[in-house]
Each structure stands twice: as C-alpha cells, then as structure tokens.
PDB file of C-alpha atoms in Angstrom:
ATOM      1  CA  MET A1176      41.788 149.352  51.642  1.00 38.00           C
ATOM      2  CA  PRO A1177      39.908 145.747  51.204  1.00 37.00           C
ATOM      3  CA  ASP A1178      37.303 145.738  53.685  1.00 37.00           C
ATOM      4  CA  PRO A1179      38.420 143.075  56.460  1.00 36.00           C
ATOM      5  CA  SER A1180      34.809 141.238  56.581  1.00 35.00           C
ATOM      6  CA  HIS A1181      35.164 139.949  53.161  1.00 37.00           C
ATOM      7  CA  ARG A1182      38.649 138.417  53.851  1.00 39.00           C
ATOM      8  CA  ARG A1183      37.787 136.048  56.790  1.00 44.00           C
ATOM      9  CA  PRO A1184      34.676 134.273  54.754  1.00 46.00           C
ATOM     10  CA  LEU A1185      37.266 133.596  52.008  1.00 41.00           C
ATOM     11  CA  SER A1186      40.194 132.723  54.788  1.00 50.00           C
ATOM     12  CA  LEU A1187      37.575 130.234  56.188  1.00 54.00           C
ATOM     13  CA  MET A1188      36.701 128.191  52.654  1.00 46.00           C
ATOM     14  CA  PHE A1189      40.225 128.121  51.709  1.00 48.00           C
ATOM     15  CA  ARG A1190      40.932 126.551  55.320  1.00 53.00           C
ATOM     16  CA  ALA A1191      37.604 124.326  54.443  1.00 54.00           C
ATOM     17  CA  LEU A1192      38.818 123.017  51.607  1.00 48.00           C
ATOM     18  CA  LEU A1193      42.271 122.224  52.557  1.00 50.00           C
ATOM     19  CA  LEU A1194      40.689 119.913  55.861  1.00 54.00           C
ATOM     20  CA  GLY A1195      38.588 118.354  52.962  1.00 54.00           C
ATOM     21  CA  ALA A1196      41.471 117.609  50.683  1.00 48.00           C
ATOM     22  CA  ALA A1197      43.423 116.192  53.897  1.00 50.00           C
ATOM     23  CA  LEU A1198      40.663 113.270  53.872  1.00 46.00           C
ATOM     24  CA  LEU A1199      41.030 112.129  50.287  1.00 44.00           C
ATOM     25  CA  LEU A1200      43.338 109.311  48.942  1.00 41.00           C
ATOM     26  CA  SER A1201      46.760 109.330  49.722  1.00 47.00           C
ATOM     27  CA  GLY A1202      47.172 110.509  45.858  1.00 54.00           C
ATOM     28  CA  CYS A1203      46.066 114.043  46.827  1.00 71.00           C
ATOM     29  CA  GLU A1204      48.374 114.523  49.161  1.00 77.00           C
ATOM     30  CA  ALA A1205      50.874 116.272  47.135  1.00 76.00           C
ATOM     31  CA  SER A1206      48.246 118.948  45.822  1.00 77.00           C
ATOM     32  CA  LEU A1207      47.241 119.284  49.757  1.00 79.00           C
ATOM     33  CA  PHE A1208      50.753 120.288  50.684  1.00 85.00           C
ATOM     34  CA  ALA A1209      51.535 122.471  47.255  1.00 83.00           C
ATOM     35  CA  GLY A1210      48.222 124.336  48.918  1.00 80.00           C
ATOM     36  CA  LEU A1211      49.725 125.060  52.071  1.00 82.00           C
ATOM     37  CA  ASN A1212      53.107 125.748  50.869  1.00 85.00           C
ATOM     38  CA  ALA A1213      51.737 128.218  48.559  1.00 86.00           C
ATOM     39  CA  THR A1214      50.608 130.243  51.268  1.00 81.00           C
ATOM     40  CA  ASP A1215      53.601 130.636  53.328  1.00 82.00           C
ATOM     41  CA  ARG A1216      56.173 133.363  53.289  1.00 78.00           C
ATOM     42  CA  ARG A1217      59.729 133.612  52.259  1.00 79.00           C
ATOM     43  CA  ALA A1218      60.830 136.994  52.862  1.00 87.00           C
ATOM     44  CA  GLY A1219      64.070 137.269  54.656  1.00 94.00           C
ATOM     45  CA  ILE A1220      64.608 133.811  54.122  1.00 96.00           C
ATOM     46  CA  GLU A1221      67.333 131.516  52.240  1.00 96.00           C
ATOM     47  CA  THR A1222      66.637 127.997  51.135  1.00 97.00           C
ATOM     48  CA  GLN A1223      69.154 125.360  49.671  1.00 97.00           C
ATOM     49  CA  ARG A1224      67.221 122.395  48.217  1.00 97.00           C
ATOM     50  CA  GLY A1225      68.637 119.083  47.178  1.00 98.00           C
ATOM     51  CA  ILE A1226      71.604 118.807  49.460  1.00 98.00           C
ATOM     52  CA  VAL A1227      73.325 115.398  49.375  1.00 98.00           C
ATOM     53  CA  PHE A1228      73.829 114.153  52.850  1.00 98.00           C
ATOM     54  CA  ASP A1229      73.801 110.203  52.389  1.00 98.00           C
ATOM     55  CA  ALA A1230      75.390 109.514  48.442  1.00 97.00           C
ATOM     56  CA  ALA A1231      75.415 105.802  49.177  1.00 97.00           C
ATOM     57  CA  HIS A1232      71.255 105.951  49.184  1.00 97.00           C
ATOM     58  CA  ASP A1233      70.609 109.435  47.309  1.00 97.00           C
ATOM     59  CA  LEU A1234      69.216 110.793  50.214  1.00 98.00           C
ATOM     60  CA  LYS A1235      68.842 114.863  50.298  1.00 98.00           C
ATOM     61  CA  LEU A1236      67.851 117.610  52.822  1.00 98.00           C
ATOM     62  CA  ASP A1237      66.167 120.974  52.398  1.00 98.00           C
ATOM     63  CA  ILE A1238      67.604 123.901  54.539  1.00 98.00           C
ATOM     64  CA  TYR A1239      65.444 126.970  55.544  1.00 98.00           C
ATOM     65  CA  ARG A1240      67.384 129.640  57.479  1.00 97.00           C
ATOM     66  CA  PRO A1241      67.146 133.560  58.275  1.00 96.00           C
ATOM     67  CA  VAL A1242      68.832 135.882  55.967  1.00 95.00           C
ATOM     68  CA  GLY A1243      72.235 136.478  57.444  1.00 94.00           C
ATOM     69  CA  VAL A1244      72.091 134.286  60.719  1.00 94.00           C
ATOM     70  CA  VAL A1245      74.562 133.686  62.782  1.00 94.00           C
ATOM     71  CA  HIS A1246      74.326 130.875  66.311  1.00 94.00           C
ATOM     72  CA  ALA A1247      70.703 130.458  65.941  1.00 95.00           C
ATOM     73  CA  PRO A1248      68.711 127.262  67.198  1.00 96.00           C
ATOM     74  CA  LEU A1249      68.813 124.810  64.460  1.00 97.00           C
ATOM     75  CA  VAL A1250      66.063 122.311  63.911  1.00 98.00           C
ATOM     76  CA  VAL A1251      66.029 118.714  62.180  1.00 98.00           C
ATOM     77  CA  PHE A1252      62.451 117.537  61.165  1.00 99.00           C
ATOM     78  CA  PHE A1253      61.238 114.727  60.554  1.00 98.00           C
ATOM     79  CA  TYR A1254      57.919 114.091  58.930  1.00 98.00           C
ATOM     80  CA  GLY A1255      55.244 111.447  58.935  1.00 97.00           C
ATOM     81  CA  GLY A1256      53.911 109.213  56.473  1.00 95.00           C
ATOM     82  CA  SER A1257      52.956 105.787  58.656  1.00 97.00           C
ATOM     83  CA  TRP A1258      56.720 105.478  57.398  1.00 98.00           C
ATOM     84  CA  VAL A1259      55.358 104.382  53.726  1.00 97.00           C
ATOM     85  CA  ARG A1260      55.341 107.927  52.077  1.00 95.00           C
ATOM     86  CA  GLY A1261      55.856 111.580  52.324  1.00 95.00           C
ATOM     87  CA  GLU A1262      58.877 113.829  51.042  1.00 96.00           C
ATOM     88  CA  ARG A1263      60.523 116.861  52.658  1.00 97.00           C
ATOM     89  CA  ALA A1264      59.141 119.153  49.838  1.00 96.00           C
ATOM     90  CA  TRP A1265      55.578 119.168  50.871  1.00 96.00           C
ATOM     91  CA  TYR A1266      56.797 120.393  54.853  1.00 97.00           C
ATOM     92  CA  ARG A1267      58.189 123.638  53.084  1.00 97.00           C
ATOM     93  CA  PHE A1268      55.753 125.236  55.496  1.00 97.00           C
ATOM     94  CA  VAL A1269      57.161 123.883  58.496  1.00 98.00           C
ATOM     95  CA  GLY A1270      60.573 125.214  57.453  1.00 97.00           C
ATOM     96  CA  THR A1271      59.528 128.947  56.369  1.00 97.00           C
ATOM     97  CA  ALA A1272      57.727 129.070  59.574  1.00 97.00           C
ATOM     98  CA  LEU A1273      60.323 128.507  61.848  1.00 97.00           C
ATOM     99  CA  ALA A1274      63.221 130.492  59.419  1.00 97.00           C
ATOM    100  CA  SER A1275      60.831 133.591  59.587  1.00 96.00           C
ATOM    101  CA  ARG A1276      61.187 133.704  63.488  1.00 95.00           C
ATOM    102  CA  GLY A1277      64.996 132.930  63.843  1.00 95.00           C
ATOM    103  CA  VAL A1278      65.487 129.311  63.624  1.00 97.00           C
ATOM    104  CA  VAL A1279      67.350 127.218  61.107  1.00 97.00           C
ATOM    105  CA  VAL A1280      65.473 124.288  60.315  1.00 98.00           C
ATOM    106  CA  VAL A1281      66.785 121.096  58.319  1.00 98.00           C
ATOM    107  CA  ILE A1282      64.031 118.513  56.520  1.00 98.00           C
ATOM    108  CA  PRO A1283      65.502 115.468  55.128  1.00 98.00           C
ATOM    109  CA  ASP A1284      64.183 112.692  53.380  1.00 98.00           C
ATOM    110  CA  TYR A1285      64.373 108.796  54.776  1.00 98.00           C
ATOM    111  CA  ARG A1286      64.262 105.789  53.337  1.00 98.00           C
ATOM    112  CA  LYS A1287      60.361 104.121  53.365  1.00 98.00           C
ATOM    113  CA  TYR A1288      58.873 100.446  54.177  1.00 98.00           C
ATOM    114  CA  PRO A1289      58.951  98.362  52.136  1.00 98.00           C
ATOM    115  CA  GLN A1290      62.159  99.728  50.433  1.00 98.00           C
ATOM    116  CA  VAL A1291      63.765  99.489  54.042  1.00 98.00           C
ATOM    117  CA  LYS A1292      62.712  98.563  57.330  1.00 98.00           C
ATOM    118  CA  MET A1293      63.161  99.980  60.820  1.00 98.00           C
ATOM    119  CA  ASP A1294      66.934  99.724  60.870  1.00 98.00           C
ATOM    120  CA  GLY A1295      67.150 101.205  57.390  1.00 98.00           C
ATOM    121  CA  PHE A1296      65.013 104.501  58.048  1.00 98.00           C
ATOM    122  CA  MET A1297      66.459 105.095  61.683  1.00 98.00           C
ATOM    123  CA  GLN A1298      69.913 104.772  60.129  1.00 98.00           C
ATOM    124  CA  ASP A1299      68.890 107.335  57.688  1.00 98.00           C
ATOM    125  CA  ALA A1300      67.729 109.768  60.399  1.00 98.00           C
ATOM    126  CA  ALA A1301      70.727 109.316  62.328  1.00 98.00           C
ATOM    127  CA  ARG A1302      72.922 110.054  59.389  1.00 98.00           C
ATOM    128  CA  ALA A1303      70.582 113.567  59.006  1.00 98.00           C
ATOM    129  CA  VAL A1304      71.110 114.677  62.345  1.00 98.00           C
ATOM    130  CA  ALA A1305      74.881 113.790  62.547  1.00 98.00           C
ATOM    131  CA  TRP A1306      75.411 116.082  58.949  1.00 98.00           C
ATOM    132  CA  ALA A1307      73.095 118.773  60.599  1.00 98.00           C
ATOM    133  CA  TYR A1308      74.904 118.962  64.331  1.00 97.00           C
ATOM    134  CA  ARG A1309      78.497 118.798  62.044  1.00 98.00           C
ATOM    135  CA  HIS A1310      77.157 121.417  59.795  1.00 98.00           C
ATOM    136  CA  ALA A1311      75.296 123.672  62.177  1.00 97.00           C
ATOM    137  CA  GLN A1312      77.665 126.305  62.335  1.00 96.00           C
ATOM    138  CA  ALA A1313      78.394 126.714  58.348  1.00 97.00           C
ATOM    139  CA  GLU A1314      74.519 126.918  58.330  1.00 97.00           C
ATOM    140  CA  GLY A1315      74.282 129.872  60.784  1.00 96.00           C
ATOM    141  CA  GLY A1316      73.444 127.375  63.411  1.00 96.00           C
ATOM    142  CA  ALA A1317      75.153 126.184  66.510  1.00 93.00           C
ATOM    143  CA  PRO A1318      75.968 122.673  67.349  1.00 92.00           C
ATOM    144  CA  ASP A1319      75.025 122.966  70.908  1.00 93.00           C
ATOM    145  CA  ASP A1320      71.557 124.042  69.889  1.00 95.00           C
ATOM    146  CA  VAL A1321      70.438 121.562  67.848  1.00 97.00           C
ATOM    147  CA  PHE A1322      66.863 120.131  68.211  1.00 98.00           C
ATOM    148  CA  VAL A1323      65.214 117.073  66.815  1.00 98.00           C
ATOM    149  CA  MET A1324      61.288 117.531  65.817  1.00 98.00           C
ATOM    150  CA  GLY A1325      59.238 114.858  64.216  1.00 98.00           C
ATOM    151  CA  HIS A1326      55.519 114.590  63.519  1.00 98.00           C
ATOM    152  CA  SER A1327      53.427 111.415  63.816  1.00 98.00           C
ATOM    153  CA  ALA A1328      55.997 108.376  62.536  1.00 98.00           C
ATOM    154  CA  GLY A1329      58.756 111.167  62.374  1.00 98.00           C
ATOM    155  CA  GLY A1330      57.983 111.338  65.868  1.00 98.00           C
ATOM    156  CA  GLN A1331      58.738 107.884  66.787  1.00 98.00           C
ATOM    157  CA  ILE A1332      62.064 108.335  64.624  1.00 98.00           C
ATOM    158  CA  GLY A1333      62.944 111.412  66.338  1.00 98.00           C
ATOM    159  CA  ALA A1334      61.902 110.065  69.630  1.00 98.00           C
ATOM    160  CA  LEU A1335      63.847 106.549  69.273  1.00 98.00           C
ATOM    161  CA  LEU A1336      67.050 108.608  67.999  1.00 98.00           C
ATOM    162  CA  VAL A1337      67.167 110.771  71.788  1.00 98.00           C
ATOM    163  CA  THR A1338      65.965 107.619  73.508  1.00 98.00           C
ATOM    164  CA  ASP A1339      68.336 104.381  72.533  1.00 98.00           C
ATOM    165  CA  PRO A1340      72.152 105.854  72.094  1.00 98.00           C
ATOM    166  CA  SER A1341      72.791 103.115  69.703  1.00 98.00           C
ATOM    167  CA  TRP A1342      71.446 104.958  66.643  1.00 98.00           C
ATOM    168  CA  LEU A1343      74.034 107.718  66.903  1.00 98.00           C
ATOM    169  CA  ALA A1344      76.737 106.379  68.468  1.00 98.00           C
ATOM    170  CA  PRO A1345      78.349 105.291  65.117  1.00 98.00           C
ATOM    171  CA  TYR A1346      78.591 109.078  64.630  1.00 98.00           C
ATOM    172  CA  ASP A1347      80.256 110.210  67.886  1.00 97.00           C
ATOM    173  CA  LEU A1348      77.047 111.516  69.141  1.00 97.00           C
ATOM    174  CA  ARG A1349      75.120 111.199  72.312  1.00 96.00           C
ATOM    175  CA  PRO A1350      71.386 112.195  72.305  1.00 96.00           C
ATOM    176  CA  GLY A1351      72.699 114.344  75.567  1.00 94.00           C
ATOM    177  CA  GLN A1352      74.209 116.232  72.925  1.00 95.00           C
ATOM    178  CA  LEU A1353      71.249 117.696  71.312  1.00 97.00           C
ATOM    179  CA  ALA A1354      69.292 120.805  72.944  1.00 96.00           C
ATOM    180  CA  GLY A1355      65.976 119.005  72.964  1.00 97.00           C
ATOM    181  CA  PHE A1356      63.264 117.025  71.199  1.00 98.00           C
ATOM    182  CA  ILE A1357      59.829 117.810  70.267  1.00 98.00           C
ATOM    183  CA  GLY A1358      57.398 115.649  69.459  1.00 98.00           C
ATOM    184  CA  LEU A1359      53.759 115.948  67.599  1.00 98.00           C
ATOM    185  CA  ALA A1360      51.681 113.631  67.934  1.00 98.00           C
ATOM    186  CA  GLY A1361      54.798 110.622  68.096  1.00 98.00           C
ATOM    187  CA  CYS A1362      54.156 107.093  68.217  1.00 98.00           C
ATOM    188  CA  TYR A1363      55.914 106.391  71.229  1.00 98.00           C
ATOM    189  CA  ASP A1364      54.546 103.091  72.949  1.00 98.00           C
ATOM    190  CA  PHE A1365      52.354 101.208  70.436  1.00 98.00           C
ATOM    191  CA  MET A1366      52.893  97.300  71.066  1.00 97.00           C
ATOM    192  CA  PRO A1367      51.819  94.818  70.604  1.00 97.00           C
ATOM    193  CA  ILE A1368      51.020  95.805  66.946  1.00 98.00           C
ATOM    194  CA  PRO A1369      47.383  94.907  65.899  1.00 96.00           C
ATOM    195  CA  ALA A1370      47.481  91.643  63.264  1.00 96.00           C
ATOM    196  CA  ASN A1371      45.533  93.808  60.690  1.00 96.00           C
ATOM    197  CA  GLU A1372      48.555  96.459  60.545  1.00 97.00           C
ATOM    198  CA  LYS A1373      50.716  94.399  57.833  1.00 97.00           C
ATOM    199  CA  ASP A1374      52.957  97.394  56.854  1.00 97.00           C
ATOM    200  CA  MET A1375      53.857  97.710  60.768  1.00 98.00           C
ATOM    201  CA  LEU A1376      54.282  94.323  61.322  1.00 98.00           C
ATOM    202  CA  GLY A1377      56.530  93.938  58.244  1.00 98.00           C
ATOM    203  CA  MET A1378      58.617  97.139  59.288  1.00 98.00           C
ATOM    204  CA  PHE A1379      58.998  96.354  62.847  1.00 98.00           C
ATOM    205  CA  GLY A1380      58.357  92.658  63.479  1.00 98.00           C
ATOM    206  CA  ARG A1381      55.647  90.381  64.474  1.00 97.00           C
ATOM    207  CA  ASP A1382      57.368  88.935  68.042  1.00 96.00           C
ATOM    208  CA  ALA A1383      57.420  91.280  71.303  1.00 97.00           C
ATOM    209  CA  ILE A1384      61.113  91.460  71.290  1.00 97.00           C
ATOM    210  CA  ALA A1385      61.248  92.895  67.914  1.00 98.00           C
ATOM    211  CA  GLN A1386      58.679  95.156  68.467  1.00 98.00           C
ATOM    212  CA  ALA A1387      60.039  96.531  71.601  1.00 98.00           C
ATOM    213  CA  ARG A1388      63.105  97.976  69.541  1.00 98.00           C
ATOM    214  CA  ALA A1389      60.786 100.490  67.937  1.00 98.00           C
ATOM    215  CA  GLN A1390      59.344 102.023  71.016  1.00 98.00           C
ATOM    216  CA  PRO A1391      60.877 104.911  72.705  1.00 98.00           C
ATOM    217  CA  VAL A1392      59.138 104.239  76.108  1.00 98.00           C
ATOM    218  CA  ARG A1393      61.724 101.070  76.462  1.00 98.00           C
ATOM    219  CA  PHE A1394      64.791 103.137  76.131  1.00 98.00           C
ATOM    220  CA  VAL A1395      64.298 106.085  78.269  1.00 98.00           C
ATOM    221  CA  HIS A1396      67.434 105.912  80.789  1.00 94.00           C
ATOM    222  CA  GLY A1397      67.885 109.549  82.254  1.00 93.00           C
ATOM    223  CA  ALA A1398      70.165 111.050  80.187  1.00 92.00           C
ATOM    224  CA  GLU A1399      67.957 112.275  77.625  1.00 96.00           C
ATOM    225  CA  PRO A1400      67.664 116.045  76.157  1.00 96.00           C
ATOM    226  CA  PRO A1401      64.704 118.228  77.621  1.00 96.00           C
ATOM    227  CA  MET A1402      61.372 117.093  75.671  1.00 97.00           C
ATOM    228  CA  LEU A1403      58.849 118.768  74.201  1.00 98.00           C
ATOM    229  CA  LEU A1404      55.602 116.350  73.727  1.00 98.00           C
ATOM    230  CA  LEU A1405      52.399 118.029  71.669  1.00 98.00           C
ATOM    231  CA  GLN A1406      49.279 116.385  71.195  1.00 98.00           C
ATOM    232  CA  GLY A1407      45.452 116.825  70.090  1.00 98.00           C
ATOM    233  CA  GLN A1408      43.205 114.801  72.422  1.00 98.00           C
ATOM    234  CA  ALA A1409      40.688 114.361  69.427  1.00 97.00           C
ATOM    235  CA  ASP A1410      43.428 112.306  67.184  1.00 98.00           C
ATOM    236  CA  ARG A1411      42.118 109.462  65.973  1.00 96.00           C
ATOM    237  CA  GLU A1412      45.258 108.248  64.194  1.00 96.00           C
ATOM    238  CA  VAL A1413      47.811 107.996  67.089  1.00 98.00           C
ATOM    239  CA  ALA A1414      46.433 107.749  70.459  1.00 97.00           C
ATOM    240  CA  PRO A1415      47.364 110.454  73.295  1.00 98.00           C
ATOM    241  CA  ALA A1416      48.600 107.642  75.497  1.00 98.00           C
ATOM    242  CA  ASN A1417      51.695 107.184  73.247  1.00 98.00           C
ATOM    243  CA  ALA A1418      52.303 111.056  74.916  1.00 98.00           C
ATOM    244  CA  LEU A1419      50.932 110.169  78.076  1.00 98.00           C
ATOM    245  CA  SER A1420      53.168 107.582  78.433  1.00 98.00           C
ATOM    246  CA  LEU A1421      56.268 108.866  77.234  1.00 98.00           C
ATOM    247  CA  ALA A1422      55.929 111.650  79.630  1.00 98.00           C
ATOM    248  CA  ARG A1423      55.448 109.438  82.706  1.00 98.00           C
ATOM    249  CA  VAL A1424      58.204 107.675  82.112  1.00 98.00           C
ATOM    250  CA  LEU A1425      60.844 110.524  81.388  1.00 97.00           C
ATOM    251  CA  GLN A1426      59.338 111.829  85.010  1.00 96.00           C
ATOM    252  CA  ALA A1427      59.866 108.858  86.353  1.00 96.00           C
ATOM    253  CA  ARG A1428      63.580 108.759  85.520  1.00 94.00           C
ATOM    254  CA  HIS A1429      63.905 112.574  86.434  1.00 92.00           C
ATOM    255  CA  ASP A1430      64.389 113.866  82.529  1.00 92.00           C
ATOM    256  CA  ALA A1431      62.834 117.135  81.908  1.00 94.00           C
ATOM    257  CA  VAL A1432      59.386 117.193  79.997  1.00 96.00           C
ATOM    258  CA  SER A1433      56.652 119.234  78.894  1.00 96.00           C
ATOM    259  CA  LEU A1434      53.428 117.746  77.798  1.00 98.00           C
ATOM    260  CA  ARG A1435      50.653 120.279  75.904  1.00 98.00           C
ATOM    261  CA  LEU A1436      47.125 118.681  75.585  1.00 98.00           C
ATOM    262  CA  TYR A1437      45.082 120.347  72.829  1.00 98.00           C
ATOM    263  CA  ALA A1438      41.458 120.137  73.030  1.00 97.00           C
ATOM    264  CA  GLY A1439      39.821 119.199  69.882  1.00 96.00           C
ATOM    265  CA  VAL A1440      42.474 119.200  67.744  1.00 97.00           C
ATOM    266  CA  SER A1441      43.143 116.521  65.490  1.00 96.00           C
ATOM    267  CA  HIS A1442      46.166 114.634  64.357  1.00 97.00           C
ATOM    268  CA  ASN A1443      46.948 116.288  60.973  1.00 95.00           C
ATOM    269  CA  ALA A1444      45.380 119.677  62.407  1.00 96.00           C
ATOM    270  CA  LEU A1445      48.506 119.744  64.916  1.00 98.00           C
ATOM    271  CA  VAL A1446      51.056 119.815  62.687  1.00 97.00           C
ATOM    272  CA  PHE A1447      49.210 122.053  60.034  1.00 96.00           C
ATOM    273  CA  ALA A1448      48.956 124.330  62.511  1.00 97.00           C
ATOM    274  CA  LEU A1449      52.335 125.101  61.634  1.00 97.00           C
ATOM    275  CA  SER A1450      51.410 126.634  58.420  1.00 95.00           C
ATOM    276  CA  ARG A1451      49.273 129.936  57.913  1.00 92.00           C
ATOM    277  CA  PRO A1452      45.954 129.122  57.444  1.00 91.00           C
ATOM    278  CA  PHE A1453      45.655 127.169  60.216  1.00 93.00           C
ATOM    279  CA  ARG A1454      47.247 128.919  62.749  1.00 94.00           C
ATOM    280  CA  ALA A1455      44.192 129.508  64.915  1.00 93.00           C
ATOM    281  CA  GLU A1456      43.699 125.696  65.032  1.00 93.00           C
ATOM    282  CA  ALA A1457      46.174 124.740  68.017  1.00 97.00           C
ATOM    283  CA  PRO A1458      49.183 127.049  69.487  1.00 98.00           C
ATOM    284  CA  THR A1459      51.437 124.520  68.051  1.00 98.00           C
ATOM    285  CA  LEU A1460      54.057 127.123  66.608  1.00 98.00           C
ATOM    286  CA  GLN A1461      54.099 129.185  69.903  1.00 97.00           C
ATOM    287  CA  ASP A1462      54.909 126.446  72.170  1.00 98.00           C
ATOM    288  CA  VAL A1463      57.588 125.176  69.570  1.00 98.00           C
ATOM    289  CA  LEU A1464      59.242 128.757  69.795  1.00 97.00           C
ATOM    290  CA  ARG A1465      58.929 128.945  73.161  1.00 96.00           C
ATOM    291  CA  PHE A1466      60.228 125.667  74.049  1.00 97.00           C
ATOM    292  CA  ILE A1467      63.332 126.298  71.524  1.00 96.00           C
ATOM    293  CA  HIS A1468      64.015 129.696  72.485  1.00 91.00           C
ATOM    294  CA  GLU A1469      63.862 128.828  76.294  1.00 88.00           C
ATOM    295  CA  HIS A1470      65.389 125.371  76.411  1.00 79.00           C
ATOM    296  CA  PRO A1471      68.553 126.502  78.810  1.00 61.00           C
ATOM    297  CA  ALA A1472      65.794 127.465  81.320  1.00 37.00           C
ATOM    298  CA  ALA A1473      64.685 123.604  81.372  1.00 35.00           C
ATOM    299  CA  ALA A1474      67.482 122.681  83.606  1.00 36.00           C
ATOM    300  CA  PRO A1475      65.717 123.747  86.877  1.00 33.00           C
ATOM    301  CA  ALA A1476      62.651 121.961  85.863  1.00 35.00           C
ATOM    302  CA  HIS A1477      65.003 118.956  85.575  1.00 38.00           C
ATOM    303  CA  GLY A1478      62.459 116.013  86.704  1.00 42.00           C
ATOM    304  CA  ARG A1479      59.299 117.762  86.628  1.00 43.00           C
ATOM    305  CA  LEU A1480      56.490 116.849  84.509  1.00 48.00           C
ATOM    306  CA  ASP A1481      55.173 119.950  83.381  1.00 58.00           C
ATOM    307  CA  VAL A1482      51.462 118.888  81.934  1.00 60.00           C
ATOM    308  CA  HIS A1483      49.640 121.796  80.263  1.00 60.00           C
ATOM    309  CA  SER A1484      45.841 121.995  78.216  1.00 56.00           C
ATOM    310  CA  PRO A1485      45.435 124.617  76.046  1.00 52.00           C
ATOM    311  CA  PRO A1486      41.763 126.062  75.825  1.00 42.00           C
ATOM    312  CA  PRO A1487      40.359 125.028  72.636  1.00 42.00           C
ATOM    313  CA  ALA A1488      41.365 127.545  69.751  1.00 40.00           C
TER     314      ALA A1488
END
C-alpha cells in the first residue's frame, strides 16, 4: 500500500498548480477546468450532454444524475464568467460532485455579451429553468424539488430569476414554485456601475433606471423561495457586501435566508471547493447539500436571518 505521507505533498502541489493557473489570462481557463474535471469521480453517475433546450438560439444543456434515481432534488446551475465567457462543459465537476450525492444537476449554456445584453441571457436562463421544471420527473427529479444555483455572474442571473417574477412568467412559473436558490458569491447589489466597467455598462445600461433592472435586491417582494447565500470574505471580485445586502432585504421581507461567510476564501476558491482537489478550502459542498436535503425544514425558520461564519479550512 502506498505511503499516505507521499500523497499529500503531491496533492498540495497539484492544488497549487491549479490555483496558479487560475491567475493566468482567460485563454488558459479551458485548461484549468480540464484539470479540475480530470479529478472528479463518475462511478454511479449517468451523463447526458448537448440536450437542446432552445433550438432557435442553439442553446444546450448537460445533465448529471445518479444511476436509477427517482424523485430526487434537481439543481439548475448557472456558471459565472462576467456575463462574457464560460461554457457548461467547464463545470462538469459541479455536476458530478452533486450527482454523486443524490442530486440531479442541469448545467445550461446561455448567450453572452456582446452577442446579447441582459434581456437576452435572462431569457435564456428562464427558458432553461422552465425546461428543467417540466422535464424534472423524466430526468429522475421532482418538479416540487427544483433549485436554482449560480456562481458570480451566474449568481446574479439565478437571483434575478427568483426575485423578479417577470422572467419566469412567460412559462407559467413563479419563483415560489422553486424549492430554493443557492448563490455562490453572486452579484446582487452592484449599482452604480463604475464608469470603467465598459462591458457591464453595455449589457446593463448607463442610467440608474436601466441598472436597477439588474439588481436582485430591488425585486425582493416577500414570496421568494428559501435562499442560501455563500460568500468568501477574501473575495476581491464580488464584494461580500452583495450577499450581506441581499440577506438584509430578504430578512426585512420575512423570507427564509441563510448566509454563510467563509473567512479567508476567495472568489474562485468558493466554487472550486466543489471539486475534489479543493474541498479542504471551504465547506461549500457540505453547506449546499445540507440546504438541498433539509429545505422543507426552512419553513419554520421563515423570516429569520441565519448567519454563520465557519472557521477557515
């Protein structure tokens, strides 16, 4: 049997290399995610790739589910990338991490800026959630157990879907029909947009009225599903003030919300902690699974702000 003392330095070296790659130019992102996905475990998981959910725009999604699963929780995951980049295939590690623990995961693509502005990618996201809701049972999930989850820009997309009812309304869906929202370092309260953020100004608008349409905090109305907000306190890309602001507004409207603040955890480390090499960096996976599997118990906590700051990993 190999000596465990020889495995830990290799693991630490591998994690250091991946962290270093994360700092490189965006052109290297595909290699970084390929490295993360090479470490996942897929035994007992069925994968369906490239399912078309919007033929008009050639948008597709991937599904990860436990073999033979029936009536399981289902998560629709929106990845980040500043609304300008990203691919569903990069996030296979998210799908396998949750599927290996009994959850059906749907990861859709959506159009990016400058191909579309906010209305375009929000319509894509709403279509994906509606598809997942209607196909949940056929894919081993349950329509009454569908969650929306997103990281960074994907967190903004998901949060806006569950706060502003207008996006899901064309599909006869209401935010309250969803089982919950899970936000990982999402952008929830980010106006005024700085003058040097040219892409954001292009996709969200330059005046206050236009920018307000993109702010989930502006649409909280008291009928949202339970929410779990995860945030690294060492995040230099999306300020923790976003999660704190949304949590306060939800509490004021008597919505059930749990806020988890991770000391020393950065923006990318928060989502990378779902992958095998980085699980010691933050309890992201444990907190997400706990919320998913215990969400019916959120009802008695209605209106209570649950704030928890785990110790550094």
